[in-house]
Amino acid sequence: MNIQWDAETYANDFSFVYQYGHSLLDLIEGENQSILDLGCGNGALTNALASRGHRAEGMDASGELLCAARANYPDLHFTQGDAVCFRVETPYDAVFSNAVFHWIERERQPALTACVFDALKPGGQFVFEFGGYGNNARIHRALQSAFEARNRTYIMPFYFPKIGEYTSLLEQGGFLVKSALLLDRPTKLKGRDGLRDWIRMFVKTPFAGIPQELGEEIIRSAAEELKDDLYKDGAWYADYVRLRGKAVKPPLSEGTFS
Ligand code: BEZ
């Protein structure tokens, strides 16, 4: 992952990241499932899973977010681990992940899929949501123009696949894909400077090595360009697109008939 998380800002100003994740919980079938919340962040959704009666545990790569998760939910178990190279001692009934995979480069996605597959029992469920094709496209286009107007190159730092690409990846990894959906979800941002704050919080790598003043000028210019499109009735809206879906690890008894 290419970001250093600030747990407090995340919880105070960008809580929609996990608040929107609640509806994803409905995709998990069965009761009292053992579930790994992969990329659990501050633990809010791990706790929501536990509140639904599941045996939920969280894993995250960020020490800062794990500290927040452990402080918020001392009765739950959280471990540090990297989504592309983790191993579990006892496989789970389900792996759940919200708003994580877009942080992982395309080349490392097969390793991630393999880790999830290995972390599941046969028949286990994989429920996921993250940024899909076209996610924040207007914002990234505006940033790209602002960079290029200043003779800089903008490299969009996220993985936002189409349904076909991602479901093929899952199938190549041995999963049976049950459902996948690409959905627009315009998301209201907090505050008058909501868009600029969002860019500062989430789009960090393109600005590495750029003097801070120039970075701020670029952000101002992008926000100005986006005002007609993304500023409505006194609030900024980010043009989110989610790729949401469910896949299963085939049960051992399943043959290769199709
Ligand atoms: C997302 O949740 O889709 C997302 C958030 C921040 C940066 C990129 C994507």
GROMACS .gro file of C-alpha atoms in nm, residues 52-219:
model
  168
   52ARG     CA    1  -2.402  -0.961   1.380
   53GLY     CA    2  -2.291  -1.269   1.573
   54HIS     CA    3  -1.990  -1.366   1.362
   55ARG     CA    4  -1.647  -1.458   1.497
   56ALA     CA    5  -1.468  -1.170   1.328
   57GLU     CA    6  -1.098  -1.084   1.336
   58GLY     CA    7  -0.918  -0.800   1.164
   59MET     CA    8  -0.592  -0.776   0.973
   60ASP     CA    9  -0.423  -0.461   0.849
   61ALA     CA   10  -0.078  -0.355   0.736
   62SER     CA   11  -0.093  -0.018   0.909
   63GLY     CA   12   0.036  -0.012   1.267
   64GLU     CA   13  -0.137   0.322   1.322
   65LEU     CA   14  -0.480   0.194   1.218
   66LEU     CA   15  -0.432  -0.128   1.417
   67CYS     CA   16  -0.359   0.077   1.730
   68ALA     CA   17  -0.688   0.259   1.674
   69ALA     CA   18  -0.871  -0.071   1.611
   70ARG     CA   19  -0.736  -0.229   1.932
   71ALA     CA   20  -0.820   0.080   2.135
   72ASN     CA   21  -1.172   0.102   1.986
   73TYR     CA   22  -1.255  -0.268   2.020
   74PRO     CA   23  -1.039  -0.427   2.293
   75ASP     CA   24  -1.242  -0.751   2.287
   76LEU     CA   25  -1.167  -0.820   1.923
   77HIS     CA   26  -0.854  -0.977   1.780
   78PHE     CA   27  -0.645  -0.780   1.528
   79THR     CA   28  -0.319  -0.882   1.363
   80GLN     CA   29  -0.071  -0.704   1.142
   81GLY     CA   30  -0.037  -0.849   0.796
   82ASP     CA   31   0.015  -0.757   0.434
   83ALA     CA   32  -0.276  -0.851   0.205
   84VAL     CA   33  -0.040  -0.983  -0.064
   85CYS     CA   34   0.168  -1.215   0.154
   86PHE     CA   35  -0.022  -1.330   0.460
   87ARG     CA   36  -0.084  -1.682   0.588
   88VAL     CA   37  -0.338  -1.794   0.846
   89GLU     CA   38  -0.313  -2.087   1.086
   90THR     CA   39  -0.679  -2.182   1.066
   91PRO     CA   40  -0.877  -2.109   0.749
   92TYR     CA   41  -1.190  -1.897   0.778
   93ASP     CA   42  -1.552  -1.941   0.666
   94ALA     CA   43  -1.531  -1.600   0.500
   95VAL     CA   44  -1.290  -1.327   0.403
   96PHE     CA   45  -1.441  -0.979   0.391
   97SER     CA   46  -1.273  -0.668   0.254
   98ASN     CA   47  -1.396  -0.312   0.207
   99ALA     CA   48  -1.215  -0.025   0.031
  100VAL     CA   49  -0.872  -0.188   0.027
  101PHE     CA   50  -0.779  -0.357  -0.299
  102HIS     CA   51  -0.752  -0.038  -0.508
  103TRP     CA   52  -0.441   0.043  -0.301
  104ILE     CA   53  -0.262  -0.265  -0.434
  105GLU     CA   54  -0.086  -0.253  -0.772
  106ARG     CA   55  -0.223  -0.463  -1.058
  107GLU     CA   56   0.091  -0.683  -1.063
  108ARG     CA   57   0.039  -0.781  -0.700
  109GLN     CA   58  -0.333  -0.863  -0.732
  110PRO     CA   59  -0.277  -1.232  -0.820
  111ALA     CA   60  -0.074  -1.273  -0.499
  112LEU     CA   61  -0.355  -1.110  -0.301
  113THR     CA   62  -0.615  -1.342  -0.459
  114ALA     CA   63  -0.395  -1.645  -0.377
  115CYS     CA   64  -0.361  -1.539  -0.011
  116VAL     CA   65  -0.738  -1.497   0.021
  117PHE     CA   66  -0.796  -1.835  -0.144
  118ASP     CA   67  -0.554  -2.006   0.098
  119ALA     CA   68  -0.714  -1.828   0.394
  120LEU     CA   69  -1.055  -1.981   0.320
  121LYS     CA   70  -1.201  -2.321   0.403
  122PRO     CA   71  -1.338  -2.513   0.102
  123GLY     CA   72  -1.681  -2.359   0.037
  124GLY     CA   73  -1.570  -2.036   0.205
  125GLN     CA   74  -1.705  -1.699   0.096
  126PHE     CA   75  -1.507  -1.401  -0.030
  127VAL     CA   76  -1.702  -1.076  -0.009
  128PHE     CA   77  -1.533  -0.761  -0.138
  129GLU     CA   78  -1.583  -0.402  -0.240
  130PHE     CA   79  -1.331  -0.149  -0.364
  131GLY     CA   80  -1.284   0.119  -0.628
  132GLY     CA   81  -1.393  -0.005  -0.969
  133TYR     CA   82  -1.333   0.114  -1.323
  134GLY     CA   83  -1.395   0.488  -1.352
  135ASN     CA   84  -1.362   0.550  -0.980
  136ASN     CA   85  -1.290   0.920  -0.916
  137ALA     CA   86  -1.218   0.955  -1.287
  138ARG     CA   87  -1.315   1.322  -1.297
  139ILE     CA   88  -1.087   1.400  -1.006
  140HIS     CA   89  -0.793   1.214  -1.159
  141ARG     CA   90  -0.852   1.377  -1.499
  142ALA     CA   91  -0.853   1.723  -1.340
  143LEU     CA   92  -0.534   1.641  -1.150
  144GLN     CA   93  -0.375   1.513  -1.467
  145SER     CA   94  -0.455   1.841  -1.652
  146ALA     CA   95  -0.324   2.045  -1.361
  147PHE     CA   96   0.000   1.843  -1.355
  148GLU     CA   97   0.044   1.862  -1.732
  149ALA     CA   98  -0.022   2.237  -1.740
  150ARG     CA   99   0.286   2.261  -1.519
  151ASN     CA  100   0.496   2.020  -1.727
  152ARG     CA  101   0.461   1.738  -1.477
  153THR     CA  102   0.342   1.384  -1.536
  154TYR     CA  103   0.049   1.249  -1.337
  155ILE     CA  104   0.051   0.876  -1.273
  156MET     CA  105  -0.280   0.761  -1.130
  157PRO     CA  106  -0.175   0.549  -0.833
  158PHE     CA  107  -0.475   0.316  -0.794
  159TYR     CA  108  -0.606  -0.014  -0.928
  160PHE     CA  109  -0.963   0.033  -1.054
  161PRO     CA  110  -1.047  -0.273  -1.268
  162LYS     CA  111  -1.348  -0.349  -1.483
  163ILE     CA  112  -1.575  -0.636  -1.375
  164GLY     CA  113  -1.435  -0.866  -1.647
  165GLU     CA  114  -1.075  -0.813  -1.548
  166TYR     CA  115  -1.132  -0.870  -1.179
  167THR     CA  116  -1.368  -1.166  -1.205
  168SER     CA  117  -1.127  -1.333  -1.451
  169LEU     CA  118  -0.849  -1.284  -1.200
  170LEU     CA  119  -1.062  -1.450  -0.933
  171GLU     CA  120  -1.148  -1.740  -1.164
  172GLN     CA  121  -0.783  -1.787  -1.256
  173GLY     CA  122  -0.715  -1.801  -0.882
  174GLY     CA  123  -0.960  -2.089  -0.841
  175PHE     CA  124  -1.265  -1.898  -0.721
  176LEU     CA  125  -1.619  -1.940  -0.845
  177VAL     CA  126  -1.758  -1.589  -0.889
  178LYS     CA  127  -2.118  -1.560  -0.771
  179SER     CA  128  -2.182  -1.191  -0.833
  180ALA     CA  129  -2.009  -0.869  -0.931
  181LEU     CA  130  -2.149  -0.522  -0.973
  182LEU     CA  131  -2.000  -0.189  -1.080
  183LEU     CA  132  -2.198   0.090  -0.921
  184ASP     CA  133  -2.177   0.468  -0.911
  185ARG     CA  134  -2.182   0.609  -0.561
  186PRO     CA  135  -2.138   0.986  -0.552
  187THR     CA  136  -2.006   1.052  -0.204
  188LYS     CA  137  -2.057   1.371  -0.007
  189LEU     CA  138  -1.735   1.508   0.140
  190LYS     CA  139  -1.708   1.698   0.464
  191GLY     CA  140  -1.645   2.072   0.476
  192ARG     CA  141  -1.604   2.368   0.241
  193ASP     CA  142  -1.265   2.238   0.132
  194GLY     CA  143  -1.387   1.879   0.113
  195LEU     CA  144  -1.237   1.801  -0.225
  196ARG     CA  145  -0.899   1.956  -0.151
  197ASP     CA  146  -0.887   1.770   0.183
  198TRP     CA  147  -0.981   1.447   0.008
  199ILE     CA  148  -0.698   1.489  -0.244
  200ARG     CA  149  -0.448   1.571   0.030
  201MET     CA  150  -0.557   1.265   0.231
  202PHE     CA  151  -0.572   1.004  -0.043
  203VAL     CA  152  -0.369   1.110  -0.346
  204LYS     CA  153  -0.019   1.126  -0.203
  205THR     CA  154   0.226   0.948  -0.432
  206PRO     CA  155   0.186   1.174  -0.741
  207PHE     CA  156   0.286   1.466  -0.519
  208ALA     CA  157   0.602   1.303  -0.381
  209GLY     CA  158   0.903   1.514  -0.474
  210ILE     CA  159   0.688   1.814  -0.574
  211PRO     CA  160   0.743   2.132  -0.371
  212GLN     CA  161   0.454   2.180  -0.129
  213GLU     CA  162   0.351   2.518  -0.273
  214LEU     CA  163   0.332   2.378  -0.622
  215GLY     CA  164   0.135   2.079  -0.492
  216GLU     CA  165  -0.115   2.315  -0.329
  217GLU     CA  166  -0.143   2.516  -0.649
  218ILE     CA  167  -0.217   2.197  -0.843
  219ILE     CA  168  -0.484   2.093  -0.593
   0.00000   0.00000   0.00000
